[in-house]
């Protein structure tokens, strides 16, 4: 069978989530660690975003679609359940992660904090404005994982792998640590997920 190639820089949470999926399933893969908008990426993704996948003649963009392909194309444990209810809850939390958690944590907090204008400094109005929306996300996620231990119920799914790198990134900032401390149930869930070899083994190298 052709080699599975994941295309995208390891600092991307979306790339990490897919690497975690491969680790959890025991699927061998080659990582091509390129940034967005590079030729390997634009050959597949019309908007130049990472991650992308190549597997023989198959070329896929969008992390949820890539995860679905990997989960279905390879044997082993399923992380996007086959049953109607499990599939619905899993894709529901993947979408919520991508639309709400990524928006408020990554786009409105992490990016304006870490890549602030060198002259003007960080846009604190924008960054502080994100915190109440992030808290809504954290509260929602804490309630969800309180039921069965994982977002989609009592079993680990790709929805958990998708969300945990985003939450952990938030926790790398002092304001993120302080905000997360208000949600101990979510903290326990994060501790459980980040202790897994699939998370530990996919840590991005320190940025140069
Ligand atoms: N919905 C996309 C989001 C991917 C995404 O936002 N990737 C970022 C890196 S983490 C990117 O490529 N950013 C560059 C850009 O949007 O131009 C997915 O799930 O794959």
XYZ file of C-alpha atoms and ligand atoms in Angstrom:
228
model
C 0.000 0.000 0.000
C 1.208 3.534 -0.737
C 2.792 5.551 2.045
C 0.538 7.990 3.868
C 1.919 11.540 3.692
C 0.752 14.299 6.017
C 1.666 17.718 4.695
C 1.977 20.608 7.134
C 4.223 22.200 9.718
C 4.248 20.467 13.128
C 3.435 23.717 14.984
C -0.103 23.612 13.516
C -2.674 22.251 15.971
C -4.580 20.746 13.046
C -1.482 18.895 11.861
C -0.859 17.674 15.408
C -4.424 16.377 15.746
C -3.981 14.243 12.622
C -0.593 12.990 13.799
C -2.258 12.015 17.091
C -4.886 10.086 15.126
C -2.174 8.178 13.246
C -0.391 7.416 16.535
C -3.590 6.257 18.235
C -4.444 3.982 15.288
C -0.889 2.752 14.782
C -0.801 4.071 11.201
C 2.682 4.782 9.819
C 3.005 8.120 8.066
C 5.558 10.492 6.633
C 5.351 14.130 7.751
C 6.277 16.739 5.154
C 6.794 19.743 7.480
C 5.947 22.661 5.205
C 4.246 25.970 5.962
C 0.933 27.160 4.493
C 0.998 28.439 0.901
C 4.062 26.400 -0.094
C 3.927 24.461 -3.382
C 3.277 21.070 -1.716
C 0.220 22.635 -0.044
C -1.188 24.776 -2.853
C -1.030 21.700 -5.100
C -3.813 20.256 -2.899
C -5.554 23.003 -0.884
C -7.211 25.743 -2.968
C -6.647 28.249 -0.131
C -3.123 27.028 0.707
C -3.943 25.889 4.242
C -2.333 23.053 6.172
C -2.847 20.151 6.792
C -3.138 18.220 3.531
C -2.879 14.502 2.832
C -1.533 12.375 0.006
C -1.998 8.626 -0.156
C -1.320 7.131 -3.572
C -3.719 8.886 -5.944
C -5.760 10.348 -3.073
C -5.160 14.016 -2.174
C -7.341 15.601 0.541
C -7.526 18.970 2.319
C -9.423 20.043 5.494
C -8.468 18.228 8.684
C -11.870 16.683 9.345
C -11.974 15.186 5.856
C -8.410 13.922 6.259
C -9.257 12.361 9.638
C -12.302 10.657 8.136
C -10.163 9.237 5.338
C -7.493 7.926 7.719
C -10.059 6.428 10.084
C -11.864 4.613 7.248
C -8.875 3.654 5.061
C -6.905 1.915 7.799
C -7.691 -0.941 10.146
C -7.523 -0.574 13.900
C -9.580 1.252 16.476
C -12.175 3.721 15.143
C -11.951 7.321 16.296
C -14.885 8.588 14.249
C -17.592 6.127 15.308
C -19.611 4.263 12.688
C -22.941 4.408 14.565
C -25.256 7.344 13.851
C -25.219 8.827 17.335
C -21.479 8.466 17.888
C -20.679 9.886 14.448
C -23.013 12.844 15.017
C -21.577 13.734 18.433
C -18.019 13.366 17.184
C -18.484 15.575 14.128
C -20.524 18.038 16.225
C -17.548 18.576 18.574
C -15.050 18.684 15.725
C -17.099 21.466 14.109
C -17.510 23.308 17.406
C -13.752 23.083 17.916
C -12.988 24.409 14.463
C -15.620 27.151 14.414
C -15.662 28.411 18.023
C -12.618 27.181 19.968
C -10.127 27.778 17.153
C -11.638 31.183 16.456
C -11.609 32.522 19.983
C -8.476 30.836 21.341
C -6.208 30.789 18.287
C -7.364 33.592 16.005
C -8.540 36.177 18.594
C -6.169 35.415 21.498
C -3.016 33.454 20.577
C -2.248 35.032 17.196
C -2.712 38.690 18.314
C -0.724 37.956 21.502
C 2.170 36.036 19.962
C 2.407 38.005 16.712
C 1.722 41.496 18.031
C 2.669 44.575 16.007
C 6.285 45.316 17.015
C 5.650 49.060 17.234
C 2.084 49.298 18.555
C 2.299 46.192 20.808
C -0.531 43.706 21.324
C -4.095 44.828 20.658
C -5.320 44.386 24.242
C -8.881 45.432 23.422
C -9.147 42.576 20.951
C -7.296 40.088 23.189
C -9.274 40.909 26.347
C -12.473 40.878 24.294
C -11.795 37.254 23.404
C -11.634 36.064 27.030
C -15.409 35.994 27.749
C -15.963 34.079 24.493
C -13.148 31.661 25.398
C -14.761 31.167 28.815
C -18.043 30.249 27.118
C -16.124 27.606 25.148
C -14.330 26.280 28.247
C -17.567 26.057 30.203
C -19.294 24.266 27.316
C -16.439 21.785 26.948
C -16.229 21.157 30.699
C -19.931 20.314 30.820
C -19.558 18.010 27.812
C -16.633 15.987 29.195
C -18.239 15.732 32.655
C -20.739 13.193 31.274
C -18.576 10.389 29.896
C -15.013 11.608 30.245
C -14.629 12.478 26.553
C -16.397 14.956 24.278
C -18.490 12.422 22.384
C -19.163 10.101 25.337
C -17.147 7.449 27.121
C -14.581 6.786 24.392
C -11.731 8.811 22.932
C -12.564 10.177 19.476
C -10.915 12.461 16.951
C -12.957 15.318 18.484
C -10.756 15.095 21.605
C -7.534 14.989 19.561
C -8.752 18.037 17.635
C -9.514 20.157 20.701
C -6.706 19.334 23.128
C -3.832 20.961 21.194
C -5.877 24.199 21.057
C -6.568 24.141 24.815
C -2.929 23.301 25.587
C -1.742 26.197 23.418
C -3.990 28.543 25.413
C -2.425 27.165 28.613
C 1.030 28.233 27.443
C 0.108 31.889 28.059
C -0.173 33.279 31.625
C -3.688 34.605 30.955
C -4.567 31.211 29.491
C -3.277 29.322 32.543
C -5.231 31.632 34.848
C -8.432 31.264 32.821
C -8.137 27.473 32.521
C -7.650 27.219 36.316
C -11.305 28.272 36.688
C -12.358 25.026 34.944
C -10.843 22.154 36.997
C -12.962 19.491 35.317
C -11.587 20.551 31.964
C -8.102 20.653 33.491
C -8.430 17.013 34.555
C -9.567 16.088 31.031
C -6.595 17.946 29.546
C -4.179 16.230 31.936
C -5.571 12.839 30.872
C -5.282 13.634 27.166
C -1.874 15.306 27.254
C -0.387 12.314 29.128
C -1.157 10.011 26.183
C 1.825 8.934 24.063
C -0.021 10.236 20.976
C 0.159 13.769 22.415
C 3.648 13.480 23.910
C 5.144 11.993 20.717
C 3.741 14.733 18.479
C 5.135 17.760 20.329
C 6.338 20.322 17.787
C 10.041 21.200 17.965
C 10.769 24.512 19.738
C 10.392 27.468 17.375
C 13.724 28.857 16.133
N -10.467 24.342 8.440
C -9.057 24.055 8.221
C -8.221 25.025 9.017
C -6.752 24.866 8.740
C -5.953 26.062 9.228
O -6.509 27.062 9.745
N -4.639 25.976 9.038
C -3.769 27.082 9.355
C -2.546 26.613 10.129
S -3.024 25.999 11.726
C -3.288 27.706 8.046
O -2.978 27.001 7.111
N -3.245 29.045 8.012
C -2.824 29.790 6.870
C -3.965 30.479 6.190
O -5.126 30.344 6.632
O -3.720 31.144 5.192
C -8.777 22.596 8.593
O -9.503 22.071 9.454
O -7.874 21.971 8.019
